[in-house]
Structure formats: structure tokens, C-alpha cells
Amino acid sequence: MNKIILTIASAIAFSLNVNAQTKEGSLVFVSYNVENFFHPDDDPERNDDEFTAKSDYMWTMDRAIRKAEKISRVINYISENSQAPAVVGFCEIEGLKALDLLMTYGRLSKLGYRAINLEHEDGRGIATMMIYRPDRLTLIDSVLVNCDVPEKDFRTRTILHCTFTHGSDTLHVMENHWPSKFGGEEKSIWRRQHVANVTKSYCDSILAASPNANIILMGDLNENAQSEEISQILGATADGPTLFNLSGKDPKHRKSYKYREKWNTIDHIIVSKHIYDNTSPLFEVVNPSFLLEQDYINNSYKPYRTYVGRKYNDGYSDHLPVMMTIKL
């Protein structure tokens, strides 16, 4: 297994709410697909040419810094309206350099965060990543769970599994980003089925060793809760019995993603039975007005994304963040 690499951004003065409230008996976990957050440098080892200053997207350092500030605004909003998240998992960040850019220009260290990266990405350099607050949780270990299929020349994002302690409790937090439906749902479904099987086996191994393990599995799974991959292969449903999918339980019935004018939730938070039974988990989609823009087609709203096609839109992401609060 790979060992942990820690990156701590230097402290820089910034207008984040450094005194964000913390509630001793509760913890907040957030997962956020931030829509192609690339470092603008061209990395010859990665297929990242689309997101450079000379590409059609014209992805400059100024735009990257602006986006880093926007992502930090989202985290600060959650901190001010709930409490500072103990853990934030990210999807669609390009490697360590982009994560450092986010930590530096997003000034997330000012909220006391440390960043974790085990430096494994898909072919474009996209990785699952995580930041956490060491004043809330103690990091014990961090590993990557490989989901590639070499015989089919299929390379995808790993599962980032971080083990924390909070007092006498141990928490297994996993950030996931399952394969997309690029190329069509029917042609790509085997990829998500494969990753679902890997995820299921990995969770089963943890529960076999410790039946009361506290597992928090979150991220962009590119499927809704009723899909075969999530409800049957992974075995995560609203009613368990082993893994409980919270993503349909937003108290205001909010959804995290809009595709072809239809809202859905493909960003999930799934917990093991011990967490579900003992911590009163509350799932929410985070949708302040600044994360939304007008959808003129059906006189509604949609996520305020960074790009619409190749047109720079100066927004946040095509996904909304999801969060869970638990009481320990």
C-alpha cells in the first residue's frame, strides 16, 4: 500500500471565517465535485492539454486562482451556516500541483485544513482528494484502492481511504469518483459495475474485521441511488441493511446535479450500519444562491458551472456539494 503524503499550505491572511463554529459532539463531512480543477501548466505525463492557457478553454493561472477562491467560498459558507467540515472530499482535481494551488490561493490552511494526496490519477490527471482538520480528527492512515482493469486497458480514479480517530471512535472515510457515462450508458456500464464490485469487496473486508466499523463512503458515483450498481452490487439502499445511502434524504428534497433539464443526485454519502444507528446522520445538498444560475429553458435554476461547453462561464461547478452531519 502507498503511504501518506501530506501537503500543508502556508498561512496567508484571508477573509475566511477562522472562528467557524465547532460543535464538540458532532462532525460535518462534505463531498464536492469541483468540475475540472486543473493546474494550468502542461504536464507531459498527463492528457491535460485541454486545460492550459493555450488550449481552447484558455485555462490561465488567473482563472485557476479565481476558481480556488470560489471553492474556498463554498467551504466557508458551510462553516458559517453549520460548522467547519471536519473532512472535505474532492472529485476532479488534477494532481498534487492543483491541490497545492487550491490550498494556497483558497487559503484553506487559514481554516486549519491539511491536505492529503497519494498522487494517483486517471489518464487526464484527475484524482480523488481530501482535506481535513486535525483539531477535529486525528489521521491514522491513508491508502489508495486501485480500481483499474489492466487487461482491458482501463484506468480510472482510485478510492481514497483515510482512517481517522475521534476520541475512542475510528472512522473510515472514502472519497470515490466512479467512471462517467462517456461513450454512452450501455457501453460504459461495465466500468461502474467493476468499481462498484471493488468498493463492495473493500467495505466487506473492513466489516469482516470489525462488524461495527464506522464507514463513510462519499463522492460522485455517476449513478442515482436506484441504479443496479449502487443498490444491488454495492448493496447501498435507504434501508440498508449493511450500507445505508443517505442521498435521497435531504430534508428539502434538493438534488446535486442537473442533466438535460432534469435534477438528480449522483453525489452520494453512504454509511455503515453502526453510523446509521448511532449518530443520527443528516444528509443535505448545499445550494446557496451563489452556486446557482438561471436556467432559461424551463424558467428554473441550474448549477453555476465554470464552463458551458467551451465557453468560460466563471462559475463554480456543474455539481452542488453534499454534506452530512453526525453526532458522536
mmCIF file of C-alpha atoms in Angstrom:
data_model
loop_
_atom_site.group_PDB
_atom_site.id
_atom_site.type_symbol
_atom_site.label_atom_id
_atom_site.label_comp_id
_atom_site.label_asym_id
_atom_site.label_seq_id
_atom_site.Cartn_x
_atom_site.Cartn_y
_atom_site.Cartn_z
ATOM 1 C CA MET A 1 0.000 0.000 0.000
ATOM 2 C CA ASN A 2 1.096 3.547 -0.612
ATOM 3 C CA LYS A 3 1.944 5.612 2.405
ATOM 4 C CA ILE A 4 0.552 9.015 3.150
ATOM 5 C CA ILE A 5 1.814 12.294 1.690
ATOM 6 C CA LEU A 6 0.797 15.447 3.493
ATOM 7 C CA THR A 7 0.783 18.920 1.975
ATOM 8 C CA ILE A 8 0.232 21.932 4.221
ATOM 9 C CA ALA A 9 -0.253 25.289 2.544
ATOM 10 C CA SER A 10 1.478 28.269 4.077
ATOM 11 C CA ALA A 11 -0.691 30.520 6.231
ATOM 12 C CA ILE A 12 -1.842 33.606 4.319
ATOM 13 C CA ALA A 13 -4.121 36.365 5.583
ATOM 14 C CA PHE A 14 -7.583 35.994 4.065
ATOM 15 C CA SER A 15 -11.160 36.835 4.899
ATOM 16 C CA LEU A 16 -12.213 33.291 5.765
ATOM 17 C CA ASN A 17 -14.116 32.741 8.966
ATOM 18 C CA VAL A 18 -11.283 31.308 11.038
ATOM 19 C CA ASN A 19 -13.537 31.197 14.094
ATOM 20 C CA ALA A 20 -16.096 28.988 12.379
ATOM 21 C CA GLN A 21 -18.198 27.293 14.985
ATOM 22 C CA THR A 22 -17.432 23.751 16.026
ATOM 23 C CA LYS A 23 -19.800 21.544 17.933
ATOM 24 C CA GLU A 24 -17.903 19.135 20.117
ATOM 25 C CA GLY A 25 -20.447 16.353 19.795
ATOM 26 C CA SER A 26 -20.862 16.494 16.017
ATOM 27 C CA LEU A 27 -18.833 16.317 12.829
ATOM 28 C CA VAL A 28 -19.536 17.505 9.286
ATOM 29 C CA PHE A 29 -18.335 15.672 6.156
ATOM 30 C CA VAL A 30 -18.549 17.203 2.675
ATOM 31 C CA SER A 31 -18.057 15.806 -0.822
ATOM 32 C CA TYR A 32 -17.708 18.166 -3.772
ATOM 33 C CA ASN A 33 -17.070 17.524 -7.456
ATOM 34 C CA VAL A 34 -15.407 20.798 -8.437
ATOM 35 C CA GLU A 35 -15.567 20.362 -12.239
ATOM 36 C CA ASN A 36 -12.140 20.011 -13.799
ATOM 37 C CA PHE A 37 -9.938 21.958 -11.416
ATOM 38 C CA PHE A 38 -6.641 21.767 -13.305
ATOM 39 C CA HIS A 39 -3.304 23.410 -12.737
ATOM 40 C CA PRO A 40 -2.743 25.442 -15.940
ATOM 41 C CA ASP A 41 0.777 24.099 -16.531
ATOM 42 C CA ASP A 42 1.036 21.486 -19.287
ATOM 43 C CA ASP A 43 2.177 18.192 -17.759
ATOM 44 C CA PRO A 44 3.734 15.951 -20.452
ATOM 45 C CA GLU A 45 2.866 12.865 -18.381
ATOM 46 C CA ARG A 46 -0.871 13.630 -18.437
ATOM 47 C CA ASN A 47 -3.532 14.202 -21.052
ATOM 48 C CA ASP A 48 -4.254 17.680 -19.681
ATOM 49 C CA ASP A 49 -3.748 19.740 -22.835
ATOM 50 C CA GLU A 50 -7.374 20.946 -22.803
ATOM 51 C CA PHE A 51 -6.823 22.902 -19.596
ATOM 52 C CA THR A 52 -3.816 25.067 -20.357
ATOM 53 C CA ALA A 53 -3.522 28.729 -21.287
ATOM 54 C CA LYS A 54 -3.039 27.889 -24.978
ATOM 55 C CA SER A 55 -5.965 25.488 -25.225
ATOM 56 C CA ASP A 56 -9.465 26.198 -26.499
ATOM 57 C CA TYR A 57 -10.526 26.559 -22.862
ATOM 58 C CA MET A 58 -7.829 29.226 -22.297
ATOM 59 C CA TRP A 59 -7.324 27.935 -18.755
ATOM 60 C CA THR A 60 -4.956 30.530 -17.309
ATOM 61 C CA MET A 61 -3.437 30.889 -13.857
ATOM 62 C CA ASP A 62 -5.767 33.831 -13.208
ATOM 63 C CA ARG A 63 -8.787 31.633 -13.898
ATOM 64 C CA ALA A 64 -7.399 28.814 -11.756
ATOM 65 C CA ILE A 65 -6.787 31.174 -8.841
ATOM 66 C CA ARG A 66 -10.272 32.618 -9.212
ATOM 67 C CA LYS A 67 -11.732 29.129 -9.073
ATOM 68 C CA ALA A 68 -9.656 28.241 -5.989
ATOM 69 C CA GLU A 69 -11.141 31.274 -4.256
ATOM 70 C CA LYS A 70 -14.634 30.180 -5.259
ATOM 71 C CA ILE A 71 -14.155 26.675 -3.848
ATOM 72 C CA SER A 72 -12.949 28.154 -0.562
ATOM 73 C CA ARG A 73 -16.039 30.387 -0.506
ATOM 74 C CA VAL A 74 -18.197 27.241 -0.563
ATOM 75 C CA ILE A 75 -16.329 25.713 2.372
ATOM 76 C CA ASN A 76 -16.531 28.977 4.271
ATOM 77 C CA TYR A 77 -20.276 29.182 3.591
ATOM 78 C CA ILE A 78 -20.760 25.726 5.122
ATOM 79 C CA SER A 79 -18.606 26.736 8.084
ATOM 80 C CA GLU A 80 -20.682 29.850 8.734
ATOM 81 C CA ASN A 81 -24.075 28.194 8.307
ATOM 82 C CA SER A 82 -23.387 24.871 10.006
ATOM 83 C CA GLN A 83 -19.867 24.244 11.256
ATOM 84 C CA ALA A 84 -16.446 23.897 9.669
ATOM 85 C CA PRO A 85 -16.344 20.499 7.924
ATOM 86 C CA ALA A 86 -14.019 18.024 9.586
ATOM 87 C CA VAL A 87 -13.386 16.426 6.184
ATOM 88 C CA VAL A 88 -13.911 17.638 2.626
ATOM 89 C CA GLY A 89 -13.519 15.127 -0.194
ATOM 90 C CA PHE A 90 -12.976 16.421 -3.720
ATOM 91 C CA CYS A 91 -13.552 14.957 -7.167
ATOM 92 C CA GLU A 92 -11.968 16.293 -10.375
ATOM 93 C CA ILE A 93 -8.753 17.866 -9.119
ATOM 94 C CA GLU A 94 -5.618 17.414 -11.216
ATOM 95 C CA GLY A 95 -2.898 16.032 -9.005
ATOM 96 C CA LEU A 96 -0.756 17.456 -6.268
ATOM 97 C CA LYS A 97 0.096 20.742 -8.001
ATOM 98 C CA ALA A 98 -3.570 21.643 -8.402
ATOM 99 C CA LEU A 99 -4.315 20.677 -4.816
ATOM 100 C CA ASP A 100 -1.456 22.892 -3.624
ATOM 101 C CA LEU A 101 -2.861 25.715 -5.748
ATOM 102 C CA LEU A 102 -6.244 25.257 -4.084
ATOM 103 C CA MET A 103 -4.734 25.225 -0.614
ATOM 104 C CA THR A 104 -2.556 28.267 -1.295
ATOM 105 C CA TYR A 105 -4.920 30.582 -3.159
ATOM 106 C CA GLY A 106 -8.049 29.257 -1.466
ATOM 107 C CA ARG A 107 -6.271 29.946 1.850
ATOM 108 C CA LEU A 108 -7.772 26.779 3.303
ATOM 109 C CA SER A 109 -4.961 26.435 5.804
ATOM 110 C CA LYS A 110 -6.444 29.542 7.415
ATOM 111 C CA LEU A 111 -9.364 27.342 8.430
ATOM 112 C CA GLY A 112 -6.906 24.841 9.842
ATOM 113 C CA TYR A 113 -7.022 22.311 6.992
ATOM 114 C CA ARG A 114 -4.359 19.876 5.914
ATOM 115 C CA ALA A 115 -4.443 18.250 2.502
ATOM 116 C CA ILE A 116 -3.905 14.590 1.664
ATOM 117 C CA ASN A 117 -2.799 13.277 -1.704
ATOM 118 C CA LEU A 118 -1.359 9.900 -2.619
ATOM 119 C CA GLU A 119 -0.552 11.014 -6.163
ATOM 120 C CA HIS A 120 -2.553 8.623 -8.306
ATOM 121 C CA GLU A 121 -4.718 9.940 -11.109
ATOM 122 C CA ASP A 122 -6.561 8.723 -14.151
ATOM 123 C CA GLY A 123 -5.173 9.372 -17.630
ATOM 124 C CA ARG A 124 -6.095 13.051 -17.563
ATOM 125 C CA GLY A 125 -4.544 13.538 -14.132
ATOM 126 C CA ILE A 126 -7.889 13.711 -12.313
ATOM 127 C CA ALA A 127 -7.803 12.369 -8.769
ATOM 128 C CA THR A 128 -9.914 11.934 -5.657
ATOM 129 C CA MET A 129 -8.545 14.095 -2.862
ATOM 130 C CA MET A 130 -9.300 15.052 0.698
ATOM 131 C CA ILE A 131 -8.604 17.771 3.232
ATOM 132 C CA TYR A 132 -9.250 17.529 6.961
ATOM 133 C CA ARG A 133 -8.980 19.477 10.198
ATOM 134 C CA PRO A 134 -6.506 17.939 12.656
ATOM 135 C CA ASP A 135 -8.169 19.808 15.519
ATOM 136 C CA ARG A 136 -11.278 17.659 14.939
ATOM 137 C CA LEU A 137 -9.823 14.356 13.763
ATOM 138 C CA THR A 138 -6.534 12.508 14.077
ATOM 139 C CA LEU A 139 -5.280 10.947 10.854
ATOM 140 C CA ILE A 140 -4.094 7.357 11.369
ATOM 141 C CA ASP A 141 -3.523 6.110 7.833
ATOM 142 C CA SER A 142 -4.310 6.836 4.214
ATOM 143 C CA VAL A 143 -4.288 4.412 1.299
ATOM 144 C CA LEU A 144 -5.442 4.155 -2.301
ATOM 145 C CA VAL A 145 -7.701 1.373 -3.529
ATOM 146 C CA ASN A 146 -6.881 0.590 -7.151
ATOM 147 C CA CYS A 147 -9.871 0.146 -9.488
ATOM 148 C CA ASP A 148 -8.020 -0.272 -12.814
ATOM 149 C CA VAL A 149 -8.589 -3.177 -15.207
ATOM 150 C CA PRO A 150 -5.222 -3.653 -16.959
ATOM 151 C CA GLU A 151 -6.414 -6.417 -19.305
ATOM 152 C CA LYS A 152 -8.988 -4.014 -20.746
ATOM 153 C CA ASP A 153 -6.572 -1.058 -20.705
ATOM 154 C CA PHE A 154 -8.975 0.670 -18.344
ATOM 155 C CA ARG A 155 -7.565 3.204 -15.909
ATOM 156 C CA THR A 156 -9.802 5.080 -13.519
ATOM 157 C CA ARG A 157 -9.727 7.012 -10.268
ATOM 158 C CA THR A 158 -8.713 5.194 -7.124
ATOM 159 C CA ILE A 159 -10.755 5.198 -3.939
ATOM 160 C CA LEU A 160 -9.022 7.393 -1.359
ATOM 161 C CA HIS A 161 -9.464 5.748 2.059
ATOM 162 C CA CYS A 162 -8.434 7.746 5.112
ATOM 163 C CA THR A 163 -8.650 6.345 8.625
ATOM 164 C CA PHE A 164 -9.237 8.868 11.409
ATOM 165 C CA THR A 165 -9.882 8.736 15.105
ATOM 166 C CA HIS A 166 -12.189 10.995 17.079
ATOM 167 C CA GLY A 167 -11.757 10.250 20.756
ATOM 168 C CA SER A 168 -12.217 6.498 21.047
ATOM 169 C CA ASP A 169 -14.023 6.230 17.683
ATOM 170 C CA THR A 170 -12.332 5.139 14.451
ATOM 171 C CA LEU A 171 -13.750 6.485 11.178
ATOM 172 C CA HIS A 172 -13.109 5.065 7.711
ATOM 173 C CA VAL A 173 -13.722 7.866 5.206
ATOM 174 C CA MET A 174 -13.598 7.044 1.494
ATOM 175 C CA GLU A 175 -13.795 9.528 -1.370
ATOM 176 C CA ASN A 176 -14.992 7.968 -4.632
ATOM 177 C CA HIS A 177 -15.332 9.099 -8.220
ATOM 178 C CA TRP A 178 -16.806 6.318 -10.317
ATOM 179 C CA PRO A 179 -16.417 6.213 -14.125
ATOM 180 C CA SER A 180 -18.605 8.517 -16.179
ATOM 181 C CA LYS A 181 -21.106 7.575 -18.871
ATOM 182 C CA PHE A 182 -18.819 8.919 -21.593
ATOM 183 C CA GLY A 183 -19.448 6.952 -24.776
ATOM 184 C CA GLY A 184 -22.973 6.065 -23.725
ATOM 185 C CA GLU A 185 -24.532 4.388 -20.709
ATOM 186 C CA GLU A 186 -24.704 0.905 -22.202
ATOM 187 C CA LYS A 187 -21.088 0.894 -23.375
ATOM 188 C CA SER A 188 -19.756 2.313 -20.106
ATOM 189 C CA ILE A 189 -21.883 0.464 -17.548
ATOM 190 C CA TRP A 190 -19.365 -2.357 -17.064
ATOM 191 C CA ARG A 191 -16.860 0.191 -15.774
ATOM 192 C CA ARG A 192 -19.152 1.395 -12.991
ATOM 193 C CA GLN A 193 -20.151 -2.177 -12.223
ATOM 194 C CA HIS A 194 -16.495 -3.092 -11.844
ATOM 195 C CA VAL A 195 -15.779 -0.191 -9.484
ATOM 196 C CA ALA A 196 -18.955 -0.980 -7.525
ATOM 197 C CA ASN A 197 -17.711 -4.546 -7.027
ATOM 198 C CA VAL A 198 -14.281 -3.321 -5.913
ATOM 199 C CA THR A 199 -15.904 -0.881 -3.476
ATOM 200 C CA LYS A 200 -18.236 -3.565 -2.111
ATOM 201 C CA SER A 201 -15.384 -6.028 -1.558
ATOM 202 C CA TYR A 202 -13.278 -3.392 0.152
ATOM 203 C CA CYS A 203 -16.069 -2.349 2.530
ATOM 204 C CA ASP A 204 -16.848 -6.011 3.235
ATOM 205 C CA SER A 205 -13.225 -6.613 4.229
ATOM 206 C CA ILE A 206 -13.364 -3.765 6.748
ATOM 207 C CA LEU A 207 -16.676 -5.002 8.205
ATOM 208 C CA ALA A 208 -15.419 -8.587 8.371
ATOM 209 C CA ALA A 209 -12.560 -7.427 10.586
ATOM 210 C CA SER A 210 -14.773 -5.071 12.601
ATOM 211 C CA PRO A 211 -18.562 -5.546 12.241
ATOM 212 C CA ASN A 212 -19.230 -2.229 13.989
ATOM 213 C CA ALA A 213 -16.837 -0.264 11.772
ATOM 214 C CA ASN A 214 -17.763 3.364 11.067
ATOM 215 C CA ILE A 215 -17.620 3.669 7.265
ATOM 216 C CA ILE A 216 -18.382 6.907 5.401
ATOM 217 C CA LEU A 217 -18.334 6.397 1.639
ATOM 218 C CA MET A 218 -18.901 9.553 -0.379
ATOM 219 C CA GLY A 219 -18.376 11.049 -3.805
ATOM 220 C CA ASP A 220 -19.627 11.312 -7.375
ATOM 221 C CA LEU A 221 -20.775 7.804 -8.309
ATOM 222 C CA ASN A 222 -22.231 8.888 -11.671
ATOM 223 C CA GLU A 223 -25.421 6.936 -10.948
ATOM 224 C CA ASN A 224 -28.590 7.602 -8.984
ATOM 225 C CA ALA A 225 -29.479 5.738 -5.815
ATOM 226 C CA GLN A 226 -31.806 3.295 -7.590
ATOM 227 C CA SER A 227 -29.182 2.109 -10.079
ATOM 228 C CA GLU A 228 -28.121 -1.530 -10.115
ATOM 229 C CA GLU A 229 -24.537 -0.511 -9.402
ATOM 230 C CA ILE A 230 -25.385 1.252 -6.137
ATOM 231 C CA SER A 231 -28.485 -0.510 -4.830
ATOM 232 C CA GLN A 232 -27.630 -4.088 -5.838
ATOM 233 C CA ILE A 233 -23.906 -4.507 -6.497
ATOM 234 C CA LEU A 234 -22.721 -2.165 -3.753
ATOM 235 C CA GLY A 235 -25.799 -3.027 -1.705
ATOM 236 C CA ALA A 236 -26.340 0.536 -0.509
ATOM 237 C CA THR A 237 -30.010 1.436 -0.110
ATOM 238 C CA ALA A 238 -32.032 3.824 2.012
ATOM 239 C CA ASP A 239 -32.896 0.919 4.342
ATOM 240 C CA GLY A 240 -29.572 -0.927 4.453
ATOM 241 C CA PRO A 241 -29.187 -3.436 5.979
ATOM 242 C CA THR A 242 -25.377 -3.088 5.816
ATOM 243 C CA LEU A 243 -24.738 0.123 3.871
ATOM 244 C CA PHE A 244 -27.251 2.979 4.085
ATOM 245 C CA ASN A 245 -27.490 5.500 1.259
ATOM 246 C CA LEU A 246 -28.460 8.908 2.655
ATOM 247 C CA SER A 247 -28.586 10.745 -0.658
ATOM 248 C CA GLY A 248 -32.365 10.638 -1.001
ATOM 249 C CA LYS A 249 -32.920 12.066 2.460
ATOM 250 C CA ASP A 250 -32.277 15.759 2.021
ATOM 251 C CA PRO A 251 -34.956 17.412 4.215
ATOM 252 C CA LYS A 252 -35.769 19.940 1.467
ATOM 253 C CA HIS A 253 -35.655 17.357 -1.365
ATOM 254 C CA ARG A 254 -32.743 19.121 -3.032
ATOM 255 C CA LYS A 255 -30.679 17.417 -5.756
ATOM 256 C CA SER A 256 -26.997 17.801 -6.593
ATOM 257 C CA TYR A 257 -26.784 17.625 -10.395
ATOM 258 C CA LYS A 258 -28.818 18.716 -13.412
ATOM 259 C CA TYR A 259 -28.547 16.974 -16.761
ATOM 260 C CA ARG A 260 -30.815 17.661 -19.732
ATOM 261 C CA GLU A 261 -33.097 19.791 -17.600
ATOM 262 C CA LYS A 262 -33.605 17.061 -15.005
ATOM 263 C CA TRP A 263 -32.324 17.261 -11.428
ATOM 264 C CA ASN A 264 -30.877 14.142 -9.840
ATOM 265 C CA THR A 265 -28.441 13.202 -7.105
ATOM 266 C CA ILE A 266 -25.370 11.346 -8.331
ATOM 267 C CA ASP A 267 -23.235 12.682 -5.457
ATOM 268 C CA HIS A 268 -23.735 10.303 -2.566
ATOM 269 C CA ILE A 269 -22.930 9.814 1.085
ATOM 270 C CA ILE A 270 -23.292 6.207 2.232
ATOM 271 C CA VAL A 271 -22.670 4.985 5.768
ATOM 272 C CA SER A 272 -22.332 1.676 7.562
ATOM 273 C CA LYS A 273 -24.977 0.381 9.952
ATOM 274 C CA HIS A 274 -23.130 1.442 13.106
ATOM 275 C CA ILE A 275 -23.056 5.087 11.974
ATOM 276 C CA TYR A 276 -26.637 4.951 10.751
ATOM 277 C CA ASP A 277 -27.942 3.522 14.024
ATOM 278 C CA ASN A 278 -25.864 5.552 16.445
ATOM 279 C CA THR A 279 -25.023 9.021 15.062
ATOM 280 C CA SER A 280 -28.312 10.465 13.711
ATOM 281 C CA PRO A 281 -26.794 11.269 10.284
ATOM 282 C CA LEU A 282 -28.287 14.271 8.480
ATOM 283 C CA PHE A 283 -27.703 14.496 4.716
ATOM 284 C CA GLU A 284 -28.004 17.819 2.876
ATOM 285 C CA VAL A 285 -27.354 19.214 -0.583
ATOM 286 C CA VAL A 286 -25.631 22.593 -0.286
ATOM 287 C CA ASN A 287 -27.349 25.065 -2.628
ATOM 288 C CA PRO A 288 -26.862 28.729 -1.688
ATOM 289 C CA SER A 289 -27.942 31.155 -4.382
ATOM 290 C CA PHE A 290 -24.366 31.927 -5.456
ATOM 291 C CA LEU A 291 -23.951 28.290 -6.589
ATOM 292 C CA LEU A 292 -26.930 28.579 -8.946
ATOM 293 C CA GLU A 293 -27.729 30.445 -12.139
ATOM 294 C CA GLN A 294 -30.866 30.964 -14.193
ATOM 295 C CA ASP A 295 -31.961 28.079 -16.403
ATOM 296 C CA TYR A 296 -33.874 29.947 -19.087
ATOM 297 C CA ILE A 297 -35.036 26.831 -20.920
ATOM 298 C CA ASN A 298 -37.517 25.865 -18.224
ATOM 299 C CA ASN A 299 -37.592 29.039 -16.108
ATOM 300 C CA SER A 300 -35.715 27.373 -13.284
ATOM 301 C CA TYR A 301 -32.183 27.152 -11.888
ATOM 302 C CA LYS A 302 -29.120 25.025 -12.508
ATOM 303 C CA PRO A 303 -25.607 24.746 -11.038
ATOM 304 C CA TYR A 304 -23.430 27.740 -11.866
ATOM 305 C CA ARG A 305 -20.666 25.922 -13.677
ATOM 306 C CA THR A 306 -17.170 27.005 -14.726
ATOM 307 C CA TYR A 307 -17.619 26.172 -18.407
ATOM 308 C CA VAL A 308 -20.653 25.677 -20.635
ATOM 309 C CA GLY A 309 -19.214 23.661 -23.474
ATOM 310 C CA ARG A 310 -16.000 25.507 -24.227
ATOM 311 C CA LYS A 311 -17.368 28.865 -23.175
ATOM 312 C CA TYR A 312 -15.924 30.205 -19.923
ATOM 313 C CA ASN A 313 -18.840 30.819 -17.555
ATOM 314 C CA ASP A 314 -16.855 31.972 -14.478
ATOM 315 C CA GLY A 315 -18.900 29.783 -12.131
ATOM 316 C CA TYR A 316 -18.219 27.166 -9.500
ATOM 317 C CA SER A 317 -19.065 23.661 -10.714
ATOM 318 C CA ASP A 318 -21.632 21.603 -12.571
ATOM 319 C CA HIS A 319 -22.265 19.764 -9.262
ATOM 320 C CA LEU A 320 -23.529 21.005 -5.918
ATOM 321 C CA PRO A 321 -21.714 19.860 -2.764
ATOM 322 C CA VAL A 322 -23.304 17.296 -0.470
ATOM 323 C CA MET A 323 -22.751 17.167 3.278
ATOM 324 C CA MET A 324 -23.530 15.004 6.267
ATOM 325 C CA THR A 325 -23.625 15.884 9.942
ATOM 326 C CA ILE A 326 -23.224 13.128 12.507
ATOM 327 C CA LYS A 327 -23.402 13.168 16.304
ATOM 328 C CA LEU A 328 -20.732 11.194 18.121
#
